[in-house]
Amino acid sequence: MKADEDLQNVGRVGLPLAPAFNWSVGNWMEQFFDGLKERKIMASKCGLCGRVFLPPRMICERCFAKTEEWVEIPETGTVEAFTAAHVRVGPDGELADLPEPQLIALVKHDEADTLLVAGLVAKNASAGMRVRVVWNETPSGALDAISCYEPMD
Ligand SMILES: [Zn+2]
């Protein structure tokens, strides 16, 4: 009984830690990011079933073969789904309201079999809309190399 009470009356102290992490993305994502720096969209392809993964995956989800072929994918694609974000996640994980909703789209690039996610700038967004990549003119790295998608017309 005494042990239970002790466990429920544990003192808590907050520690304001902000550790920085460097995370290895691995060979497959590294090749994808290296491509983005040169404005190339690189996908991995399964040598057995031919499935093309964007973003690249090391192992095919269908036949479990290692994907060792690389293909450059067009900047164009089709919106499969989209949503409107009303908040953003800040650098410390806190939520902040956006001044106006921002569209986020799942896009199936031409010649790819999987979907890439990025912002979408369009007045009348719809599933099936044809879009192209808008490259960031001053990217801080590979993660923001693709600024957003825009309608092709
Ligand atoms: Zn496969």
XYZ file of C-alpha atoms and ligand atoms in Angstrom:
154
model
C 0.000 0.000 0.000
C 2.783 2.413 0.906
C 4.593 1.657 -2.371
C 1.420 2.459 -4.393
C 1.077 5.831 -2.668
C 4.732 6.583 -3.301
C 4.325 5.804 -7.000
C 1.327 8.129 -7.273
C 3.064 11.000 -5.484
C 6.113 11.251 -7.681
C 7.458 14.770 -7.998
C 7.916 16.058 -11.549
C 10.468 18.533 -12.762
C 10.354 20.135 -16.216
C 13.660 20.256 -18.089
C 13.791 22.733 -20.986
C 15.913 20.654 -23.382
C 16.153 21.292 -27.110
C 18.512 18.630 -28.442
C 19.544 18.787 -32.093
C 19.577 15.539 -34.045
C 21.269 14.613 -37.281
C 19.393 11.753 -38.890
C 20.726 9.580 -41.690
C 18.098 9.294 -44.414
C 19.830 6.277 -45.923
C 21.058 5.585 -49.443
C 17.679 5.625 -51.205
C 16.408 8.928 -49.822
C 19.884 10.433 -50.188
C 19.768 9.766 -53.938
C 16.276 11.275 -54.052
C 17.439 14.407 -52.193
C 20.598 14.708 -54.323
C 18.352 14.660 -57.388
C 16.088 17.376 -55.983
C 19.116 19.657 -55.518
C 19.588 19.412 -59.324
C 15.842 19.741 -59.991
C 15.566 16.082 -60.902
C 12.827 13.901 -59.475
C 14.353 10.454 -59.004
C 12.311 7.356 -58.215
C 13.318 3.770 -57.501
C 11.975 0.965 -59.676
C 11.389 -2.669 -58.831
C 13.278 -4.933 -61.213
C 10.742 -7.741 -60.743
C 7.300 -6.139 -61.074
C 8.279 -2.743 -62.524
C 6.549 -0.691 -59.805
C 8.016 2.848 -59.592
C 8.276 4.374 -56.116
C 8.165 8.116 -55.518
C 9.417 8.884 -52.931
C 11.851 6.007 -53.463
C 11.680 2.854 -51.393
C 14.431 0.311 -50.943
C 12.097 -2.706 -50.901
C 9.132 -3.230 -53.210
C 5.928 -3.397 -51.168
C 4.389 -5.867 -53.617
C 7.075 -8.492 -54.227
C 9.628 -7.609 -51.509
C 12.478 -7.346 -54.007
C 15.177 -4.746 -53.494
C 14.610 -1.813 -55.877
C 17.964 -1.121 -57.479
C 17.013 0.743 -60.646
C 16.670 4.543 -60.713
C 14.476 6.476 -63.110
C 13.970 10.206 -63.573
C 10.297 11.136 -63.302
C 8.571 14.058 -65.081
C 7.665 17.185 -63.102
C 4.045 16.702 -64.068
C 1.351 14.633 -62.425
C -2.248 14.311 -61.301
C -3.826 15.325 -57.973
C -5.205 12.181 -56.349
C -6.436 13.893 -53.151
C -6.032 17.178 -51.318
C -6.957 18.905 -48.090
C -6.844 22.422 -46.650
C -4.542 23.007 -43.677
C -5.607 25.725 -41.244
C -2.643 25.400 -38.863
C 1.045 24.787 -39.261
C 3.500 23.005 -37.003
C 6.260 25.309 -35.795
C 9.909 24.369 -35.230
C 9.225 23.425 -31.599
C 6.169 21.339 -32.456
C 3.664 24.009 -31.448
C 0.616 24.677 -33.634
C 0.047 28.130 -35.099
C -2.912 29.392 -37.128
C -2.197 30.101 -40.795
C -3.306 33.511 -42.088
C -5.317 31.638 -44.738
C -5.834 27.917 -45.415
C -3.137 26.209 -47.485
C -3.843 23.268 -49.763
C -1.799 20.087 -49.418
C -2.027 17.572 -52.250
C -1.140 13.947 -52.861
C 0.174 13.901 -56.426
C 0.821 10.880 -58.618
C 3.618 11.956 -60.927
C 3.511 10.721 -64.497
C 5.423 7.409 -64.772
C 5.256 6.824 -60.970
C 3.023 4.362 -59.120
C 3.000 6.022 -55.697
C 2.180 9.507 -54.391
C 4.241 12.500 -53.347
C 2.843 15.122 -50.964
C 3.401 18.883 -51.244
C 1.542 22.166 -51.157
C -0.851 23.027 -53.978
C -1.522 26.584 -55.142
C -4.776 26.510 -57.099
C -8.042 28.438 -56.973
C -10.299 25.529 -57.859
C -8.474 22.412 -56.745
C -9.960 19.065 -57.659
C -8.996 15.421 -57.745
C -7.820 14.602 -61.251
C -6.362 18.095 -61.763
C -3.179 18.076 -63.846
C -0.308 19.828 -62.046
C 3.393 20.553 -62.356
C 6.144 21.146 -59.824
C 7.057 24.719 -58.890
C 10.718 24.694 -57.884
C 11.869 26.811 -54.955
C 14.212 29.504 -56.339
C 16.168 29.728 -53.073
C 15.885 26.364 -51.332
C 17.543 25.956 -47.956
C 18.129 22.281 -48.755
C 16.557 19.331 -50.495
C 13.447 19.224 -48.295
C 12.126 22.533 -49.621
C 13.435 22.165 -53.204
C 9.861 21.577 -54.369
C 7.987 24.752 -53.465
C 4.537 23.451 -54.391
C 2.404 22.211 -57.293
C 0.466 24.473 -59.657
C -2.204 23.703 -62.262
C -0.877 23.007 -65.767
C -3.441 25.241 -67.482
Zn 8.015 -5.406 -57.151
